[in-house]
PDB file of C-alpha atoms and ligand atoms in Angstrom:
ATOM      1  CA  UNK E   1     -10.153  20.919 -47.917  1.00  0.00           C
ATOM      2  CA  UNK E   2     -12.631  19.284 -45.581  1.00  0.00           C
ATOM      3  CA  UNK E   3     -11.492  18.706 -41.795  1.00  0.00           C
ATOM      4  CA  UNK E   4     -12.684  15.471 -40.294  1.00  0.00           C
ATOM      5  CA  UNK E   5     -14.531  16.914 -37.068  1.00  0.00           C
ATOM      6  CA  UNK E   6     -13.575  15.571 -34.282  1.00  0.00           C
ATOM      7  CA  UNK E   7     -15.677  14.912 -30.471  1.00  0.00           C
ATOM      8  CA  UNK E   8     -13.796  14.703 -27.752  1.00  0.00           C
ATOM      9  CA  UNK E   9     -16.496  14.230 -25.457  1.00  0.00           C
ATOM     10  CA  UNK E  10     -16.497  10.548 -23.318  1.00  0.00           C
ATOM     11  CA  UNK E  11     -18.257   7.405 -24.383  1.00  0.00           C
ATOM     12  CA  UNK E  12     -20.642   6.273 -22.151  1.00  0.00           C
ATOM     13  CA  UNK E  13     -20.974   2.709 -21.388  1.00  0.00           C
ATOM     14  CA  UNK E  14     -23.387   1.061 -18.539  1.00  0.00           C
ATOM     15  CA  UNK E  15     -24.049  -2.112 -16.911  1.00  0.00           C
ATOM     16  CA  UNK E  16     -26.000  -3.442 -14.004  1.00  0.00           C
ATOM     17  CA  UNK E  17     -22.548  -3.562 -11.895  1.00  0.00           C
ATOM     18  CA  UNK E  18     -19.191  -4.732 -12.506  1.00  0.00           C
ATOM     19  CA  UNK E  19     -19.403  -7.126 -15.373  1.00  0.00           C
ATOM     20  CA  UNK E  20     -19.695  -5.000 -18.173  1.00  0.00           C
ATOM     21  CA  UNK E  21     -16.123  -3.859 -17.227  1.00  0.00           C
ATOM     22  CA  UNK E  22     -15.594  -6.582 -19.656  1.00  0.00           C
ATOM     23  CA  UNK E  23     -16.857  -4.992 -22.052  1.00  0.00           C
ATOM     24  CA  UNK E  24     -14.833  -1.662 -21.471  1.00  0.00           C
ATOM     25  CA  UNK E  25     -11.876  -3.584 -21.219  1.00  0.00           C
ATOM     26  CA  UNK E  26     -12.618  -4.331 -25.346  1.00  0.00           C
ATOM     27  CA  UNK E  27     -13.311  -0.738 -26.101  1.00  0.00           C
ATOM     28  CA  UNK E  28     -10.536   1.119 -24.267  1.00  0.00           C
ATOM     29  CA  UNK E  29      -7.930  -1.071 -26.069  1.00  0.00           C
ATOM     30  CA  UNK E  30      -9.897  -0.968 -29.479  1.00  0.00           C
ATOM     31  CA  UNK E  31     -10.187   3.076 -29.055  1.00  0.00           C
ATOM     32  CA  UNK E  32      -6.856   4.038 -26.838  1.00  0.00           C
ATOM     33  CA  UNK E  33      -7.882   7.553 -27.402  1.00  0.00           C
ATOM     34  CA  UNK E  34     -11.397   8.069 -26.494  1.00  0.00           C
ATOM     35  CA  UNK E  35     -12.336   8.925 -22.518  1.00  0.00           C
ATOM     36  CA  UNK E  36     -15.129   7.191 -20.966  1.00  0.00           C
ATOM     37  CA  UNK E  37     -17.381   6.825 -18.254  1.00  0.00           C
ATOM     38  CA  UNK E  38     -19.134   4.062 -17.236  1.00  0.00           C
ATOM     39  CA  UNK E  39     -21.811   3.097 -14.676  1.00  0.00           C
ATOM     40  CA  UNK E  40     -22.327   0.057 -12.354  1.00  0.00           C
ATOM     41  CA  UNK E  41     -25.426   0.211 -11.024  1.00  0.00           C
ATOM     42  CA  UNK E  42     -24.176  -1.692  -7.897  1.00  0.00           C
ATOM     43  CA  UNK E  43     -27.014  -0.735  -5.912  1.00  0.00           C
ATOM     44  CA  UNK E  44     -29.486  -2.414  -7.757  1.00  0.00           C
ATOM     45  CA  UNK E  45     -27.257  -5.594  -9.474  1.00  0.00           C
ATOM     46  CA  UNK E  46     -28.365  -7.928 -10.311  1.00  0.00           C
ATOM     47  CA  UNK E  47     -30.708  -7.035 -13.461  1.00  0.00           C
ATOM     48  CA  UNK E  48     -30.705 -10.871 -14.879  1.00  0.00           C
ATOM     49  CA  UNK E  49     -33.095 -11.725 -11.848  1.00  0.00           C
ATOM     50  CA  UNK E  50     -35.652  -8.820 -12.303  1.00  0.00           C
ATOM     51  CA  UNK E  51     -38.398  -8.014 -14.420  1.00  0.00           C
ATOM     52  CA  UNK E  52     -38.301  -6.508 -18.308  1.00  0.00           C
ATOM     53  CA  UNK E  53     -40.200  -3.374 -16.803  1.00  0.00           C
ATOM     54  CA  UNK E  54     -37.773  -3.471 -13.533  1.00  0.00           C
ATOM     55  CA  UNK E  55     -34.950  -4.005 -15.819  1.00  0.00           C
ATOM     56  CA  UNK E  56     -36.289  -1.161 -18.485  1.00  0.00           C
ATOM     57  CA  UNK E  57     -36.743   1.377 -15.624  1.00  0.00           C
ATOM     58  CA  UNK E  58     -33.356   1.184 -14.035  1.00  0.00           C
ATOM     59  CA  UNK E  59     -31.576   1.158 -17.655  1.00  0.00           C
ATOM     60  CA  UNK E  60     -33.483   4.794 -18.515  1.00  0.00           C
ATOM     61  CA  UNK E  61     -32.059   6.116 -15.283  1.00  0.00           C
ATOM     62  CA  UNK E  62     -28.692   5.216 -16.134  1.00  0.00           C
ATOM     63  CA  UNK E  63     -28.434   6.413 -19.516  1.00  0.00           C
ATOM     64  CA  UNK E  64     -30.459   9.472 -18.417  1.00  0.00           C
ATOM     65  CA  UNK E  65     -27.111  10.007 -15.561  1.00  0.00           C
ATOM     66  CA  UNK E  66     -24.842   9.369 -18.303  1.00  0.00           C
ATOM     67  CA  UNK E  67     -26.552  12.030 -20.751  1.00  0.00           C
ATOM     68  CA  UNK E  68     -27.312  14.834 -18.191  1.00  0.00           C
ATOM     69  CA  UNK E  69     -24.484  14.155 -15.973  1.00  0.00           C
ATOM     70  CA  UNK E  70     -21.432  13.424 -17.894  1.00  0.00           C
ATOM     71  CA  UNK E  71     -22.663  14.714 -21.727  1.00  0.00           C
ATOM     72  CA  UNK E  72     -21.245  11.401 -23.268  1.00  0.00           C
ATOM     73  CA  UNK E  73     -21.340  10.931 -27.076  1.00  0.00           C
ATOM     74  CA  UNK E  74     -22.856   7.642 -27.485  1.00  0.00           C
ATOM     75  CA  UNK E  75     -24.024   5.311 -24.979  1.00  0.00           C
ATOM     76  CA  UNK E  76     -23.185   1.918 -24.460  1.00  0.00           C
ATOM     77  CA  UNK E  77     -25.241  -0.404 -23.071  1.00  0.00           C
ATOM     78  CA  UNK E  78     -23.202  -3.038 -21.659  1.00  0.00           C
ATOM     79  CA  UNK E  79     -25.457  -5.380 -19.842  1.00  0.00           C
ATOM     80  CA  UNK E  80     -26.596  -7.721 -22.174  1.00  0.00           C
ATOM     81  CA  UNK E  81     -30.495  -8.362 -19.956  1.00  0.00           C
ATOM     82  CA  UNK E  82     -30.713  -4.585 -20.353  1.00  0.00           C
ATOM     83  CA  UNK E  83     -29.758  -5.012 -24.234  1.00  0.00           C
ATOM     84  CA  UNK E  84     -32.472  -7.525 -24.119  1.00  0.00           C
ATOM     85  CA  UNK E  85     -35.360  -5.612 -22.983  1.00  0.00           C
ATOM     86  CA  UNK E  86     -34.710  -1.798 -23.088  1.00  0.00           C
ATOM     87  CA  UNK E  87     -32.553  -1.157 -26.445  1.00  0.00           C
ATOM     88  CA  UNK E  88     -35.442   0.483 -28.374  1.00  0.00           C
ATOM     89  CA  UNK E  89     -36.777   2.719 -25.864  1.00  0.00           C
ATOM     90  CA  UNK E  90     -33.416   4.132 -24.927  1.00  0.00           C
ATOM     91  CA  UNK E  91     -32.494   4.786 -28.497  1.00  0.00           C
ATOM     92  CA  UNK E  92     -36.627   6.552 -28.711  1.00  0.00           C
ATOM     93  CA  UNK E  93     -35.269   8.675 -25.822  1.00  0.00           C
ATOM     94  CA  UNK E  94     -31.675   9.620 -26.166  1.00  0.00           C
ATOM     95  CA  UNK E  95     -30.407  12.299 -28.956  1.00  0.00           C
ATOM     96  CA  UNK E  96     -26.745  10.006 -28.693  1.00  0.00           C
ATOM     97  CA  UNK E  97     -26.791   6.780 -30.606  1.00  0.00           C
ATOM     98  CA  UNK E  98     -26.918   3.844 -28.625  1.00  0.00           C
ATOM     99  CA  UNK E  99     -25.382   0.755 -28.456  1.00  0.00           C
ATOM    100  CA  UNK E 100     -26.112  -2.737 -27.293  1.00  0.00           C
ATOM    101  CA  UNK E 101     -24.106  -6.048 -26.944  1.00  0.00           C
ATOM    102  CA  UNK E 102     -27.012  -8.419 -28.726  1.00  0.00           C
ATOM    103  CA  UNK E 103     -26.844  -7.506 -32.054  1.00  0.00           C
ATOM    104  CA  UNK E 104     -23.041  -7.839 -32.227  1.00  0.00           C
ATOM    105  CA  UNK E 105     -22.553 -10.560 -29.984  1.00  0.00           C
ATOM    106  CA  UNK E 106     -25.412 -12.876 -32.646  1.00  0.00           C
ATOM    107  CA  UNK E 107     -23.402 -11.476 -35.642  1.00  0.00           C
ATOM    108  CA  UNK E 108     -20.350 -12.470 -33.953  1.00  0.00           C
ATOM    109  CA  UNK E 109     -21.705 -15.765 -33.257  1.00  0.00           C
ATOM    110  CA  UNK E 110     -23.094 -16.180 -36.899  1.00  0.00           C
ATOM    111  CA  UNK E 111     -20.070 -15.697 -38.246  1.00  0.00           C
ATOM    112  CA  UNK E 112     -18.134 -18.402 -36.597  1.00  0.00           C
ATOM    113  CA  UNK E 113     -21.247 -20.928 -37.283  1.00  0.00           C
ATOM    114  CA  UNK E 114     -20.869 -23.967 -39.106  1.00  0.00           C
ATOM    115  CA  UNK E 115     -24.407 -24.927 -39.200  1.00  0.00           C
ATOM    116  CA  UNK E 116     -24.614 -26.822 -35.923  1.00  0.00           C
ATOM    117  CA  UNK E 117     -26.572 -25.371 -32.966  1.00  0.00           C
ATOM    118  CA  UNK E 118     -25.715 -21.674 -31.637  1.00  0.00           C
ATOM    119  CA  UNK E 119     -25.971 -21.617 -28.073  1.00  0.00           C
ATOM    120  CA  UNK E 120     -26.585 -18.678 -25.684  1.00  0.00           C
ATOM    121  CA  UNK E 121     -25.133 -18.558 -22.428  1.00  0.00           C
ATOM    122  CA  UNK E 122     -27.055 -16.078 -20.312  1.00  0.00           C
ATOM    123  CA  UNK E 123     -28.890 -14.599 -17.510  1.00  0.00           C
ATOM    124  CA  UNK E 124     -32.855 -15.394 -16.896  1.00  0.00           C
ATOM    125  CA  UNK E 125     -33.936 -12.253 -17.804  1.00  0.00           C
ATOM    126  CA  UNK E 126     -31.942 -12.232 -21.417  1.00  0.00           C
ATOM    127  CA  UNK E 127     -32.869 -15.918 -21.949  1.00  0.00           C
ATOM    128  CA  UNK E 128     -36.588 -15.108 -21.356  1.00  0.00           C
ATOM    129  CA  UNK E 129     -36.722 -12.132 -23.733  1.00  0.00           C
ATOM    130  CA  UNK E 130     -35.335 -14.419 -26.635  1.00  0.00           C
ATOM    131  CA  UNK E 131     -33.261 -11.766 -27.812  1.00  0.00           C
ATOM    132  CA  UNK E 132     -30.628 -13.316 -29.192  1.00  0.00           C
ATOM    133  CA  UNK E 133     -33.007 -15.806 -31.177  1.00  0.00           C
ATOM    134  CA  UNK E 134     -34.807 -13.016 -32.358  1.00  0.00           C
ATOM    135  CA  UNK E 135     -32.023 -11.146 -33.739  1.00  0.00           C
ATOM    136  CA  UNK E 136     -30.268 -13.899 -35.062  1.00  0.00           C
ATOM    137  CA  UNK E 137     -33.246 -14.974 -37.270  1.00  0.00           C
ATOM    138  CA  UNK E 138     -33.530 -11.298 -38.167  1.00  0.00           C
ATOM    139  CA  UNK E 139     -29.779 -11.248 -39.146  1.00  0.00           C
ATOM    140  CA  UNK E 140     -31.180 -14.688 -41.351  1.00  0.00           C
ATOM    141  CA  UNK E 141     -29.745 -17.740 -39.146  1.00  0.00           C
ATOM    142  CA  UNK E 142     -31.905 -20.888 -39.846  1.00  0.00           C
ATOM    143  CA  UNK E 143     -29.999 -23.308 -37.134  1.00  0.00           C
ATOM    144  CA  UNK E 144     -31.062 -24.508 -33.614  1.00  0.00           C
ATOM    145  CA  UNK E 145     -30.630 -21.485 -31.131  1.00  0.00           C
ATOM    146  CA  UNK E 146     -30.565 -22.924 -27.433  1.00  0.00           C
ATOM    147  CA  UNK E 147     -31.375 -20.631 -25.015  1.00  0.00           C
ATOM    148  CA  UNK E 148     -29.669 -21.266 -21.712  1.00  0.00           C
ATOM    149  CA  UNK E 149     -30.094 -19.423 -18.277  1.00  0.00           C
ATOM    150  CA  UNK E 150     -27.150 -20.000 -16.255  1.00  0.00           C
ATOM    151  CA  UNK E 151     -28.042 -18.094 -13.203  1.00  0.00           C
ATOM    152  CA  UNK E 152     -24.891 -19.174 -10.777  1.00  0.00           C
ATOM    153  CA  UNK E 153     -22.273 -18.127 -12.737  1.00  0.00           C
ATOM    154  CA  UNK E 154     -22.812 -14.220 -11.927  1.00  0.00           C
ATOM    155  CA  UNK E 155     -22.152 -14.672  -8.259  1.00  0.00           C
ATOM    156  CA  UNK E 156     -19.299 -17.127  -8.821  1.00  0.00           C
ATOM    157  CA  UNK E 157     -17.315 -14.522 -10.949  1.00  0.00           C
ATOM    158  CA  UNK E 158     -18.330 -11.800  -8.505  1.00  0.00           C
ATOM    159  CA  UNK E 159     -17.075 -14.065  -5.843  1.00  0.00           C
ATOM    160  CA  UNK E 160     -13.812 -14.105  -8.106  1.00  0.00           C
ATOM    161  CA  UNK E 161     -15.132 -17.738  -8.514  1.00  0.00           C
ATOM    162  CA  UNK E 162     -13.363 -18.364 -12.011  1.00  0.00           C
ATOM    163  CA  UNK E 163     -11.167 -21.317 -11.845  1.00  0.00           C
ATOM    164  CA  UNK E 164     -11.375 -24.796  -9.487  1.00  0.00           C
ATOM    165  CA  UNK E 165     -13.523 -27.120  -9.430  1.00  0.00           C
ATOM    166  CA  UNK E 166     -16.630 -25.305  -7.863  1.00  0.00           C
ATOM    167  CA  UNK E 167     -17.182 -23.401 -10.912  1.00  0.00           C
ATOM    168  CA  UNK E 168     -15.819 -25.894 -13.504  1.00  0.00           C
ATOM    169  CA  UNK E 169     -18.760 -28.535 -11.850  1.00  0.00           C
ATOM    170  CA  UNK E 170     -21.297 -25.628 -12.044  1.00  0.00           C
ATOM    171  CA  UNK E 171     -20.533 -24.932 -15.251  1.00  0.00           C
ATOM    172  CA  UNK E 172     -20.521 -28.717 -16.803  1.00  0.00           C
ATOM    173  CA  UNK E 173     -24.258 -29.060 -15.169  1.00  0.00           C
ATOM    174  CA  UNK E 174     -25.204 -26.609 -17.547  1.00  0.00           C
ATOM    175  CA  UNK E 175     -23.590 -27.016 -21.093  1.00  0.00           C
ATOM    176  CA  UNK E 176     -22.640 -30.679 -20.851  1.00  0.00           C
ATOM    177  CA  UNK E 177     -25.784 -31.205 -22.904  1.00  0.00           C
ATOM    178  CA  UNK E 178     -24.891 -28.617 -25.357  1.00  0.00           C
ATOM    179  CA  UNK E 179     -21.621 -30.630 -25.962  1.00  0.00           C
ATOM    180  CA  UNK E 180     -21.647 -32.452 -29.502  1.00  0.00           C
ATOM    181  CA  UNK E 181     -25.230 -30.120 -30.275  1.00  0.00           C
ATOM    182  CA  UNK E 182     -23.570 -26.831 -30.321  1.00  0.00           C
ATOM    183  CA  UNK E 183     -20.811 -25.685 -32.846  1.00  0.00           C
ATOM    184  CA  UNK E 184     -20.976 -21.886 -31.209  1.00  0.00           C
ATOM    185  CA  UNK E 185     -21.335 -21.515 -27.754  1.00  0.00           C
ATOM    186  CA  UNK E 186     -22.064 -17.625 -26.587  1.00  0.00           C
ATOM    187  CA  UNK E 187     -21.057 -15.523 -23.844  1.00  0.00           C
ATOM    188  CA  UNK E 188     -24.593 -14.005 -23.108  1.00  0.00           C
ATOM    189  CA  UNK E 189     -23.376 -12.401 -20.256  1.00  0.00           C
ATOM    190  CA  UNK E 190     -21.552  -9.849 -19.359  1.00  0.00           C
ATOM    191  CA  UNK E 191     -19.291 -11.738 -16.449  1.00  0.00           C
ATOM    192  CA  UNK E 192     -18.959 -15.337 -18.801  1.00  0.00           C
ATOM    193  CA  UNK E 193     -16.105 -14.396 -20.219  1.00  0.00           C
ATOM    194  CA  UNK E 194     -14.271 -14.605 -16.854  1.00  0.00           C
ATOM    195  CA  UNK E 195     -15.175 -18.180 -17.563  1.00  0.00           C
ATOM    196  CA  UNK E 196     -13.884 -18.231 -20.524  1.00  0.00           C
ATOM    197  CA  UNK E 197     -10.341 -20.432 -19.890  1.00  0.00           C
ATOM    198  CA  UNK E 198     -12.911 -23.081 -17.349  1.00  0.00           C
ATOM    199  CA  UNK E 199     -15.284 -23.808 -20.544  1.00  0.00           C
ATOM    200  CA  UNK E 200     -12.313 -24.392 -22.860  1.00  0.00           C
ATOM    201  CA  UNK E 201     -11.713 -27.379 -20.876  1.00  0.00           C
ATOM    202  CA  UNK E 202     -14.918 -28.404 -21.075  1.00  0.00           C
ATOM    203  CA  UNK E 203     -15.660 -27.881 -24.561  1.00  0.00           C
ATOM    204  CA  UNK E 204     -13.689 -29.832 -28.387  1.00  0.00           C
ATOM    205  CA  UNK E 205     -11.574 -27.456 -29.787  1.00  0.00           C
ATOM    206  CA  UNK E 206     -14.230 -27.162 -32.348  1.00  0.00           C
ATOM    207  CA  UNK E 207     -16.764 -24.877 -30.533  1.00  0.00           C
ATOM    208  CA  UNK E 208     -16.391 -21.205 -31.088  1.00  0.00           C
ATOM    209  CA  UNK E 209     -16.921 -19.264 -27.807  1.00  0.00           C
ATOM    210  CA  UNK E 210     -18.297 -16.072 -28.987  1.00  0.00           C
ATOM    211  CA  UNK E 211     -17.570 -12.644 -26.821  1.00  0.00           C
ATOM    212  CA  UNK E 212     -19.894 -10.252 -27.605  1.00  0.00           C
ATOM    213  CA  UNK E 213     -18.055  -7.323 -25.629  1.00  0.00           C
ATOM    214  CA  UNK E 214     -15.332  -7.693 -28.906  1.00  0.00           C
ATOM    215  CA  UNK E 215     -17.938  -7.178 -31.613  1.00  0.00           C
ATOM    216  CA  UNK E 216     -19.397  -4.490 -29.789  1.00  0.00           C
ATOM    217  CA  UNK E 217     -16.294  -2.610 -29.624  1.00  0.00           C
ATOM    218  CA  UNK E 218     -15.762  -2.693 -33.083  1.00  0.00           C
ATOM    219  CA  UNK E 219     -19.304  -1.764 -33.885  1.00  0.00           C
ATOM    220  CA  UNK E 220     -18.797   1.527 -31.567  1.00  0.00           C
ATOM    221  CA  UNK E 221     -15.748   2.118 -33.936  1.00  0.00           C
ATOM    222  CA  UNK E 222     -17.508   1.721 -36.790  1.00  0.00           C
ATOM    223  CA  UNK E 223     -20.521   4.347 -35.784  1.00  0.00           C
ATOM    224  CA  UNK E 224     -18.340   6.899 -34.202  1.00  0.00           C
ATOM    225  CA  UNK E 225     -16.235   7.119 -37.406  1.00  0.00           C
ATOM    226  CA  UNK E 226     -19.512   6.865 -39.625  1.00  0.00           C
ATOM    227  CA  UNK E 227     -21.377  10.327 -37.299  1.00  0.00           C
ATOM    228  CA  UNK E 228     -18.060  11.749 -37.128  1.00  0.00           C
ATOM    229  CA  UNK E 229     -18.083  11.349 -33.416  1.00  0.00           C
ATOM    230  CA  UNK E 230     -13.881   9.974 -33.062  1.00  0.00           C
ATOM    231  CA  UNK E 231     -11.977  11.857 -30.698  1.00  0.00           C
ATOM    232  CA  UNK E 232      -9.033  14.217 -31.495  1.00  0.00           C
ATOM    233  CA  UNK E 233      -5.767  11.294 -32.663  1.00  0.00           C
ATOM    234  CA  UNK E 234      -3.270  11.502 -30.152  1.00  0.00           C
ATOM    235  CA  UNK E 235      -5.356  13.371 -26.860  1.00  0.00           C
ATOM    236  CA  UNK E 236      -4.390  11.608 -23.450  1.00  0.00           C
ATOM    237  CA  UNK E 237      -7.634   9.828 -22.296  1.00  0.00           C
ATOM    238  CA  UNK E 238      -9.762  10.650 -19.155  1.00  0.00           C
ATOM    239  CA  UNK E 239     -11.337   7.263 -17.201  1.00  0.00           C
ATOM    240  CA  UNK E 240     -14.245   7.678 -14.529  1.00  0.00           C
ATOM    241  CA  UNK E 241     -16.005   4.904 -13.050  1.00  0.00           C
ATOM    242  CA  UNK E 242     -19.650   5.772 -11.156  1.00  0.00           C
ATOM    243  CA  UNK E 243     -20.940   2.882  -8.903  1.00  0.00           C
ATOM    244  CA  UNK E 244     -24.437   3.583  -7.305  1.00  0.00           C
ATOM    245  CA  UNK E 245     -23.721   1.617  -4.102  1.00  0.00           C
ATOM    246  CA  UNK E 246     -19.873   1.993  -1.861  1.00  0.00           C
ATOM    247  CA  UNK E 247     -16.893   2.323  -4.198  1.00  0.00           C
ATOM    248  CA  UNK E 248     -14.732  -0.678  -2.154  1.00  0.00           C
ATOM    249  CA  UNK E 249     -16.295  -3.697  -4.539  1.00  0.00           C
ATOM    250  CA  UNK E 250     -15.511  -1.527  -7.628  1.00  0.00           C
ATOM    251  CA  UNK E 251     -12.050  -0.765  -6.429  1.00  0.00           C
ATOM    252  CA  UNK E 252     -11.041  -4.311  -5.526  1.00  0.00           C
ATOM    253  CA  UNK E 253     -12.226  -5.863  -8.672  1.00  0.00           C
ATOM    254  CA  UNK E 254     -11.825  -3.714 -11.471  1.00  0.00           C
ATOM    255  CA  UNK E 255      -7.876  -4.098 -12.031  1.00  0.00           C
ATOM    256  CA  UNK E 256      -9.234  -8.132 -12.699  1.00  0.00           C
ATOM    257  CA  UNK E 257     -11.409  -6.637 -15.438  1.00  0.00           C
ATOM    258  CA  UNK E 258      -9.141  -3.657 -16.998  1.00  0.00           C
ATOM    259  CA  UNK E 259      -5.928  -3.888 -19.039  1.00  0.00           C
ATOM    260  CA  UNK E 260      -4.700  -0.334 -18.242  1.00  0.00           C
ATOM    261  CA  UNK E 261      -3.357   1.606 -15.715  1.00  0.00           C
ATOM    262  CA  UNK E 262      -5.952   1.591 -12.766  1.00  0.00           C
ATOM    263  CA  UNK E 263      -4.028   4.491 -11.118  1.00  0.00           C
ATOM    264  CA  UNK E 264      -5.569   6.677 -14.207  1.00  0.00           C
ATOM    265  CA  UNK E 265      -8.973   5.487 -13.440  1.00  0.00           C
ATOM    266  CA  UNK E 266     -11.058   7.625 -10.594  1.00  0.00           C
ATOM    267  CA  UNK E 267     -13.489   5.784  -9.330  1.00  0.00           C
ATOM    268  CA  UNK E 268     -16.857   7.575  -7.442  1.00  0.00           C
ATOM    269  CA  UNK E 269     -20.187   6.552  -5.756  1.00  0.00           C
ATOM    270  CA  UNK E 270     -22.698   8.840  -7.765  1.00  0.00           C
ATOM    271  CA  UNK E 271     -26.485   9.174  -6.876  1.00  0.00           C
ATOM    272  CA  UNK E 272     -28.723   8.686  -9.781  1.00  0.00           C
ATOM    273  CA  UNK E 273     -32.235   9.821  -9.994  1.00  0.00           C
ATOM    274  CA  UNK E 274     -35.043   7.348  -9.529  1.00  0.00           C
ATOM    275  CA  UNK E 275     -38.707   6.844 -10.474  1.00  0.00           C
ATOM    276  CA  UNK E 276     -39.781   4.397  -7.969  1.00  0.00           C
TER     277      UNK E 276
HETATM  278  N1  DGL X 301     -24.906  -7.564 -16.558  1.00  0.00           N
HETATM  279  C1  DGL X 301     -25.808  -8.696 -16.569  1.00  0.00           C
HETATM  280  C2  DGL X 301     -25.923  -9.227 -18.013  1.00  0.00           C
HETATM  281  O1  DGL X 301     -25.041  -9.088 -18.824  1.00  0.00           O
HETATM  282  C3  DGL X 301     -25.346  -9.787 -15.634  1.00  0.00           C
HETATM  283  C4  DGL X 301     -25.450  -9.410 -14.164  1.00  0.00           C
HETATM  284  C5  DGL X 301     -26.869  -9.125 -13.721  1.00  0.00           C
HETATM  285  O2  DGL X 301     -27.684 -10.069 -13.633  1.00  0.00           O
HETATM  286  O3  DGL X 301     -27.152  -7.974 -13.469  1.00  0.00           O
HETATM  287  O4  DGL X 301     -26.931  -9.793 -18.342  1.00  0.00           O
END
């Protein structure tokens, strides 16, 4: 008789800072088993702002700390700009598979499409790439795909910015267009879903709001079962958070991010080697 083989070694999951805690959130309560360790390059947030070479630079260091540093399985890249601009060269350069929230998040969002417009909530940076339009013409969508940067939103949520009438006016200045166009609306972004309750209110029951940080999860499950990478059934998990700038930001918000049991979660400030 076969034995499945098992890998009990952490996934790896990064983001430009705090954000993509979202999308850990997803996979720690998809996989209940499997440790992790995830990066928030808080030194260098935000990536939405910078450059696709800026952007590509800082997203090979933090793989490359993930790899050499904590020997992680598979890496996740969390951050949808770096999904945007840096997913083939980090899966040219890294033995692990990797992982990245755009190609779920516009499967996701084809899914719930009834033919109206899909829109994309996002940063500059993603927006500019046309990622999501590109891969959700590759994945054979023929409808309108709006592209739209909403650059406040990041520092509202980091603010903690998510409900009153600040953010519910910032947010209507830029989807009340989309309103009557759009059928899906997606988070592009890996702080929007923070929004998620505020553009309920502002949207007919009939849009889909599409999370990519769920899809993604499920697309982790499905490779680490397919390369045989699923931890040992029944081990106790191990959770490490690395922030590249002081830990205090990290520590204050992440229990606003994480269903689980933040006194099992150590939280460092790690160095990571850069190029310039
Ligand atoms: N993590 C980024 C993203 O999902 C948002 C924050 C930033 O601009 O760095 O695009």
């Amino acid at each position: 008789m076969n034995e499945k083989p098992f890998d009990n070694r952490p996934i790896g999951v990064f983001d430009s800072g705090v954000g993509g805690l979202t999308v850990l959130d997803h996979i720690v309560q998809l996989l209940p088993g499997e440790s992790t360790v995830y990066l928030g390059d808080t030194a260098r947030v935000p990536y939405g702002t910078r450059s696709a070479d800026t952007v590509t630079r800082y997203s090979l260091e933090c793989a490359q700390a993930l790899v050499a540093r904590a020997g992680v399985k598979v890496l996740v890249v969390a951050c949808n700009t770096a999904s945007a601009v840096a997913l083939p060269l980090l899966a040219s350069t890294f033995s692990v598979p990797v992982i990245g929230v755009i190609e779920a998040g516009a499967r996701a969002a084809l899914e719930a499409s009834r033919g109206g417009a899909i829109a994309i909530l996002a940063t500059t940076g993603t927006t500019r790439s046309g990622a999501y339009l590109s891969e959700l013409r590759r994945l054979g969508a023929e409808c309108e795909v709006i592209g739209r940067a909403c650059p406040l939103l990041v520092p509202l949520v980091e603010e903690g910015w998510v409900d009153g009438v600040v953010p519910l006016l910032t947010l209507d200045r830029y989807i009340s267009d989309l309103v009557g166009r759009a059928d899906v609306i997606v988070l592009g972004c890996t702080h929007y879903p923070r929004m998620r309750s505020l553009l309920r209110q502002l949207l007919p029951a009939a849009v889909a709001v599409v999370d990519g940080g769920v899809a993604t999860a499920a697309q982790l499950q499905a490779v680490l079962s397919e390369q045989g990478l699923l931890a040992q059934p029944g081990r106790v998990p191990n959770h490490r958070i690395w922030v590249t700038d002081a830990v205090e930001a990290m520590v204050r918000m992440a229990p606003d991010f994480l269903r689980i049991d933040m006194s099992e979660v150590n939280i460092e400030h790690v160095e990571i080697a850069t190029h310039g």
